[in-house]
Amino acid sequence: MIATYRGPRESRDLGKTLIHEHIFVRDPSLERDLVHDEWDRDTAMDRAVAGLTALHALGVQSVVDLTVPGLGRDVGPVFAVANRVPVNVLASTGFYVRSELPLYFAFHGPGRPVDTPEPLIDLFVRDIESGIAGTPVRAAMLKVTTDAAGITDDVARVMIAASVAHQQTGVPITTHSLAAARNGLEQQAFLRAHGVPLDRVIIGHAGDSVDVDYLRALMDAGSTIGMDRFGMDHVLSDERRVRTVLALLRLGYADRMVLSHDAAFYSVATPPSWRAAMTPRWHMEHIPRVIVPALLEGGASDADVQQMLVGNPGRLLEPTASRMGQEGKVAGPA
Ligand SMILES: [Zn+2]
C-alpha cells in the first residue's frame, strides 16, 4: 500500500501520476520577517484546489508533492487542500540542502555537542512510518539533493540517512540532480555504496539534459530518470525535452522514464507573478494538454505514455517490502 494524504492506496489505484511536483514551496521564517505580498495562505490554497481539480478532469489521478524540509514543507495547508480535491496527493520526506544543513544539525547528532542518534534518520523514518509532524500524513517518497556544490558533508549526511531510511521502510528515493554537471552518476555511486538498489532510485531533473549517453548510463544502471521539468523553458525548451524522450523511447527505455513538471501553485523562489510573465507554460496541466499530444505526434505509442505516467510511478512508489510480499522474492541490490 502507498501512503497518500487521505490514507493508503493500492498502486493500481494511483492512475496517471505526476511524480515530481510541489503544492507550495515556502520559507516560514521569511514569511514572518520578509513578508512576501504574493503569499496569502487562503488564496494559495484556493489556487491549489482549483488547479488539482482541473488536473483531475484531464485524467491525472495522483500528484507527488516533493516539498521536503528545506523547501518549507508544511503539511497543514496541504492536508486541507488534499481533502478538497479528487486527486490523490502524496507527501514526501528527506531534506533539500544544496550545501549546508540548518544550524540545529551542526549541534545534534552522533559525536556532536548535543550527542544524539542521527536526527535525520529519526525524522525520515517517523515521517514514513508514523506520520509527519504529529499528523497521520505519511510520506511516500524520500528526496535528496545534489546541486553545484556536489556531495558536501551535509549533503552526504542526508543521503546516508535517506539510504538507511530506505532500507528500513522500502519507500523509493528520488534525487534533485544537476544535469549540467551529469551528477546523477555520482548520486548513483553514492547511494549504491550505501546499500540502495538503483532500481529504487529516480534521478530527478535528468530531463534537463539532452545528453543521451548520460541518460542511458543512468537507466542502464537500473534507475528511472525524471523527465520532470516540462514547461521550464528557462532551463531547457519543451521541444528539446520532447525530442529527448522520443529518442529514448525509440531506444526502448519506456519503462525507465517518468514525466512531471516540478511546478508549484506557489513558490517563494519564483512567485506566481514571475511565473505568469516568464514561464506561462510551467504548470501541472501542461503534460496532459500539450506534452502528451506532442509525444504521440512524435511517434510515441499510447502504451509508452501509459507506461511513463501510470506503470512506472506505480511500480516505483510501491514500497519494496510489500513488493517482496507480492512477488515472493527478496529484491537484492541492483
Ligand atoms: Zn522539485
Coordinates of C-alpha atoms and ligand atoms in Angstrom, one line a residue:
M1 CA 0.0 0.0 0.0
I2 CA 1.1 3.5 -0.8
A3 CA 0.6 6.4 1.6
T4 CA -1.4 9.4 0.5
Y5 CA -2.8 12.4 2.3
R6 CA -6.1 10.6 2.5
G7 CA -4.8 7.3 3.6
P8 CA -3.2 4.2 1.9
R9 CA -3.9 3.3 -1.7
E10 CA -3.1 0.3 -3.9
S11 CA -0.5 1.2 -6.5
R12 CA -3.0 0.2 -9.3
D13 CA -5.4 2.9 -7.9
L14 CA -2.9 5.7 -8.4
G15 CA -3.6 6.0 -12.1
K16 CA -1.9 8.8 -14.1
T17 CA 0.7 10.2 -11.7
L18 CA 2.8 13.3 -11.8
I19 CA 5.7 12.2 -9.6
H20 CA 7.7 15.4 -9.1
E21 CA 5.6 18.4 -8.3
H22 CA 5.2 20.9 -5.5
I23 CA 2.0 22.2 -3.9
F24 CA 3.7 25.1 -2.0
V25 CA 7.3 26.0 -1.7
R26 CA 7.7 28.3 1.2
D27 CA 10.0 29.7 3.8
P28 CA 8.1 30.2 7.0
S29 CA 10.8 32.3 8.7
L30 CA 10.9 34.7 5.7
E31 CA 7.1 34.8 5.7
R32 CA 7.4 36.3 9.1
D33 CA 10.4 38.6 8.6
L34 CA 10.4 39.5 4.9
V35 CA 6.7 39.4 4.1
H36 CA 6.0 38.5 0.5
D37 CA 3.0 40.2 -0.8
E38 CA 2.1 37.2 -3.0
W39 CA 1.9 34.7 -0.2
D40 CA -1.6 34.5 1.2
R41 CA -2.4 31.1 2.6
D42 CA -6.1 31.1 1.7
T43 CA -5.5 32.4 -1.8
A44 CA -2.8 29.9 -2.4
M45 CA -5.0 27.1 -1.1
D46 CA -7.8 28.1 -3.3
R47 CA -5.5 28.2 -6.3
A48 CA -4.2 24.7 -5.5
V49 CA -7.7 23.3 -5.1
A50 CA -8.8 24.8 -8.4
G51 CA -5.6 23.6 -10.1
L52 CA -5.8 20.0 -8.8
T53 CA -9.5 19.7 -9.6
A54 CA -8.8 20.8 -13.2
L55 CA -6.0 18.3 -13.4
H56 CA -8.3 15.5 -12.4
A57 CA -10.7 16.5 -15.1
L58 CA -7.7 16.0 -17.5
G59 CA -7.2 12.4 -16.3
V60 CA -4.4 12.9 -13.7
Q61 CA -5.3 11.0 -10.6
S62 CA -2.2 11.4 -8.4
V63 CA 0.4 14.1 -7.7
V64 CA 3.5 13.6 -5.5
D65 CA 4.4 16.7 -3.6
L66 CA 8.2 16.6 -3.3
T67 CA 8.3 19.6 -0.9
V68 CA 10.5 18.3 1.8
P69 CA 12.1 20.1 4.8
G70 CA 14.4 22.7 3.4
L71 CA 11.6 23.8 1.0
G72 CA 9.2 24.9 3.7
R73 CA 7.2 21.7 3.9
D74 CA 4.0 22.4 6.0
V75 CA 1.5 19.6 5.8
G76 CA -1.3 21.6 7.4
P77 CA -2.4 23.6 4.4
V78 CA -1.6 20.8 2.0
F79 CA -3.7 18.4 4.1
A80 CA -6.6 20.9 3.8
V81 CA -6.1 21.1 0.0
A82 CA -5.9 17.3 -0.4
N83 CA -9.2 16.9 1.4
R84 CA -10.9 19.2 -1.1
V85 CA -9.7 17.7 -4.3
P86 CA -10.4 14.4 -6.2
V87 CA -6.6 13.9 -6.9
N88 CA -4.5 11.7 -4.6
V89 CA -1.8 14.0 -3.1
L90 CA 1.3 12.1 -1.8
A91 CA 3.7 13.6 0.7
S92 CA 7.5 13.1 0.9
T93 CA 10.4 13.4 3.3
G94 CA 14.1 13.9 3.0
F95 CA 15.9 17.2 3.1
Y96 CA 16.5 19.8 0.4
V97 CA 20.0 21.1 1.1
R98 CA 22.5 22.3 -1.5
S99 CA 25.5 22.6 0.8
E100 CA 24.8 23.1 4.5
L101 CA 22.0 21.9 6.8
P102 CA 20.4 24.3 9.2
L103 CA 22.3 25.1 12.4
Y104 CA 20.3 22.6 14.5
F105 CA 22.0 19.7 12.7
A106 CA 25.5 21.1 13.4
F107 CA 24.8 20.6 17.1
H108 CA 22.7 17.5 17.1
G109 CA 23.9 14.0 16.1
P110 CA 26.4 11.4 17.0
G111 CA 29.5 12.9 18.4
R112 CA 28.2 16.4 18.2
P113 CA 27.7 18.8 21.2
V114 CA 24.2 17.5 21.8
D115 CA 25.1 13.9 21.4
T116 CA 22.1 12.1 19.9
P117 CA 21.4 9.4 17.4
E118 CA 21.3 10.8 13.8
P119 CA 18.2 13.0 13.9
L120 CA 17.7 12.9 10.1
I121 CA 17.1 9.1 10.3
D122 CA 14.6 9.5 13.1
L123 CA 12.9 12.3 11.1
F124 CA 12.7 10.3 7.8
V125 CA 11.6 7.0 9.3
R126 CA 9.0 8.7 11.5
D127 CA 7.6 10.6 8.6
I128 CA 7.3 7.4 6.6
E129 CA 6.1 5.0 9.3
S130 CA 4.1 7.2 11.8
G131 CA 3.3 10.5 10.2
I132 CA 4.7 13.9 9.5
A133 CA 4.9 16.4 12.4
G134 CA 2.4 14.6 14.6
T135 CA -0.2 14.3 11.8
P136 CA -1.4 11.0 10.3
V137 CA 0.0 12.0 6.9
R138 CA 2.8 9.6 6.0
A139 CA 5.5 10.2 3.4
A140 CA 5.6 8.0 0.3
M141 CA 9.0 9.1 -1.0
L142 CA 12.4 10.1 0.1
K143 CA 14.2 13.0 -1.6
V144 CA 17.9 14.0 -1.6
T145 CA 19.6 16.9 -3.3
T146 CA 22.9 17.3 -5.0
D147 CA 23.5 20.6 -6.8
A148 CA 26.5 22.7 -7.8
A149 CA 28.3 22.2 -4.5
G150 CA 28.4 18.4 -5.1
I151 CA 28.2 15.9 -2.2
T152 CA 29.2 18.2 0.7
D153 CA 29.5 16.8 4.2
D154 CA 25.9 17.7 4.9
V155 CA 24.6 16.5 1.6
A156 CA 26.3 13.2 2.3
R157 CA 24.7 13.1 5.7
V158 CA 21.3 13.5 4.2
M159 CA 22.0 10.9 1.5
I160 CA 23.2 8.4 4.1
A161 CA 20.2 9.0 6.3
A162 CA 17.9 8.5 3.3
S163 CA 19.7 5.3 2.5
V164 CA 19.1 3.9 6.0
A165 CA 15.5 5.1 5.9
H166 CA 15.0 3.4 2.5
Q167 CA 16.4 0.1 3.9
Q168 CA 14.1 0.3 6.9
T169 CA 10.9 1.3 5.0
G170 CA 11.3 0.3 1.4
V171 CA 10.0 3.7 0.0
P172 CA 11.8 4.9 -3.1
I173 CA 14.4 7.7 -3.2
T174 CA 14.2 10.5 -5.7
T175 CA 17.0 12.9 -6.2
H176 CA 17.3 16.5 -7.3
S177 CA 20.3 16.4 -9.6
L178 CA 22.1 19.0 -11.7
A179 CA 22.0 17.6 -15.2
A180 CA 24.6 20.1 -16.5
A181 CA 27.1 18.5 -14.1
R182 CA 25.9 15.0 -15.0
N183 CA 25.9 14.4 -11.3
G184 CA 23.2 11.7 -11.4
L185 CA 26.1 9.3 -11.9
E186 CA 27.7 10.5 -8.7
Q187 CA 24.4 10.2 -6.8
Q188 CA 24.0 6.6 -8.1
A189 CA 27.5 5.6 -7.0
F190 CA 27.0 7.1 -3.5
L191 CA 23.5 5.6 -3.0
R192 CA 24.7 2.2 -4.3
A193 CA 27.7 2.3 -1.9
H194 CA 25.2 2.8 0.9
G195 CA 23.1 -0.2 0.0
V196 CA 20.3 1.3 -2.1
P197 CA 19.3 -0.8 -5.1
L198 CA 19.4 1.6 -8.0
D199 CA 16.1 0.4 -9.4
R200 CA 14.6 2.1 -6.3
V201 CA 16.1 5.4 -7.3
I202 CA 14.7 8.1 -9.6
I203 CA 17.3 10.6 -10.8
G204 CA 15.3 13.7 -10.8
H205 CA 15.7 16.6 -13.3
A206 CA 17.6 14.3 -15.7
G207 CA 15.3 15.7 -18.3
D208 CA 17.2 19.0 -18.2
S209 CA 19.9 17.1 -20.2
V210 CA 19.8 16.2 -23.9
D211 CA 22.9 14.0 -23.4
V212 CA 21.5 10.7 -24.5
D213 CA 24.7 8.8 -23.5
Y214 CA 24.5 10.2 -19.9
L215 CA 20.8 9.4 -19.7
R216 CA 21.2 5.9 -20.9
A217 CA 24.0 5.3 -18.4
L218 CA 21.7 6.3 -15.6
M219 CA 19.0 3.9 -16.9
D220 CA 21.4 1.1 -17.7
A221 CA 22.5 1.2 -14.1
G222 CA 18.9 0.4 -13.1
S223 CA 17.4 3.8 -12.2
T224 CA 14.4 5.6 -13.6
I225 CA 15.1 9.1 -14.8
G226 CA 12.8 12.1 -14.1
M227 CA 11.8 13.9 -17.3
D228 CA 10.2 16.1 -14.8
R229 CA 10.5 19.8 -15.8
F230 CA 8.2 20.2 -18.7
G231 CA 7.3 23.9 -19.0
M232 CA 10.6 25.1 -17.5
D233 CA 11.6 26.8 -20.7
H234 CA 14.1 29.0 -18.8
V235 CA 16.2 25.9 -18.3
L236 CA 15.5 23.9 -21.5
S237 CA 12.8 24.2 -24.1
D238 CA 9.9 21.7 -24.2
E239 CA 10.8 21.0 -27.8
R240 CA 14.2 19.6 -26.8
R241 CA 12.8 17.8 -23.8
V242 CA 10.2 16.1 -26.0
R243 CA 12.8 15.2 -28.6
T244 CA 15.0 13.6 -25.9
V245 CA 12.1 11.5 -24.5
L246 CA 11.2 10.4 -28.1
A247 CA 14.8 9.4 -28.8
L248 CA 15.0 7.3 -25.6
L249 CA 11.6 5.7 -26.3
R250 CA 12.9 4.6 -29.7
L251 CA 15.9 3.0 -27.8
G252 CA 13.4 1.0 -25.7
Y253 CA 13.5 2.9 -22.4
A254 CA 9.8 3.4 -21.8
D255 CA 10.0 1.6 -18.5
R256 CA 12.7 3.9 -17.1
M257 CA 11.3 7.4 -17.6
V258 CA 8.7 9.3 -15.6
L259 CA 7.1 12.6 -16.7
S260 CA 6.4 15.6 -14.5
H261 CA 6.8 19.4 -14.3
D262 CA 8.4 20.4 -10.9
A263 CA 5.7 23.1 -10.9
A264 CA 4.1 24.6 -7.9
F265 CA 0.9 26.5 -7.0
Y266 CA 3.1 29.0 -5.0
S267 CA 6.8 29.2 -4.7
V268 CA 8.7 31.8 -2.7
A269 CA 11.6 31.3 -5.1
T270 CA 9.7 32.1 -8.3
P271 CA 6.3 33.7 -7.2
P272 CA 3.1 33.5 -9.3
S273 CA 3.6 36.9 -10.9
W274 CA 7.1 35.9 -12.1
R275 CA 5.9 32.6 -13.4
A276 CA 2.9 34.2 -15.2
A277 CA 5.3 36.6 -17.0
M278 CA 8.3 34.4 -17.6
T279 CA 7.1 30.7 -17.7
P280 CA 3.4 30.7 -18.7
R281 CA 3.5 27.0 -19.6
W282 CA 5.1 25.9 -16.4
H283 CA 2.0 24.4 -14.6
M284 CA 0.6 20.9 -14.0
E285 CA -1.9 20.9 -16.9
H286 CA 0.9 21.2 -19.4
I287 CA 1.7 17.5 -19.8
P288 CA -1.8 16.3 -20.3
R289 CA -2.8 19.3 -22.5
V290 CA 0.4 19.8 -24.6
I291 CA 3.2 17.3 -23.9
V292 CA 1.3 14.0 -24.3
P293 CA -0.1 15.1 -27.7
A294 CA 3.4 16.2 -28.8
L295 CA 4.8 12.8 -27.8
L296 CA 2.1 10.9 -29.6
E297 CA 2.6 13.1 -32.7
G298 CA 6.3 12.4 -32.5
G299 CA 5.9 8.7 -32.6
A300 CA 5.3 7.6 -29.0
S301 CA 2.6 5.0 -28.6
D302 CA -0.3 5.1 -26.2
A303 CA 1.4 2.3 -24.3
D304 CA 4.6 4.3 -23.9
V305 CA 2.6 7.2 -22.4
Q306 CA 0.7 4.8 -20.1
Q307 CA 4.0 3.3 -19.0
M308 CA 5.6 6.6 -18.2
L309 CA 2.6 8.1 -16.4
V310 CA 1.0 5.1 -14.8
G311 CA 3.1 2.0 -14.9
N312 CA 6.4 3.4 -13.8
P313 CA 5.1 5.6 -11.0
G314 CA 3.0 2.8 -9.6
R315 CA 6.0 0.4 -9.7
L316 CA 8.3 2.9 -8.1
L317 CA 6.0 4.1 -5.3
E318 CA 5.1 0.6 -4.2
P319 CA 7.4 0.1 -1.1
T320 CA 9.9 -2.6 -1.5
A321 CA 8.7 -4.7 1.4
S322 CA 5.2 -5.2 0.0
R323 CA 6.7 -5.7 -3.4
M324 CA 8.7 -8.6 -1.9
G325 CA 5.4 -9.9 -0.5
Q326 CA 3.7 -9.9 -3.8
E327 CA 6.5 -11.4 -5.8
G328 CA 7.6 -13.8 -3.1
K329 CA 11.2 -12.9 -3.5
V330 CA 13.8 -10.6 -1.9
A331 CA 15.0 -7.8 -4.0
G332 CA 18.8 -7.6 -4.0
P333 CA 21.0 -4.6 -4.7
A334 CA 21.0 -3.8 -8.4
Ligands
ZN1 ZN 11.2 19.8 -7.3

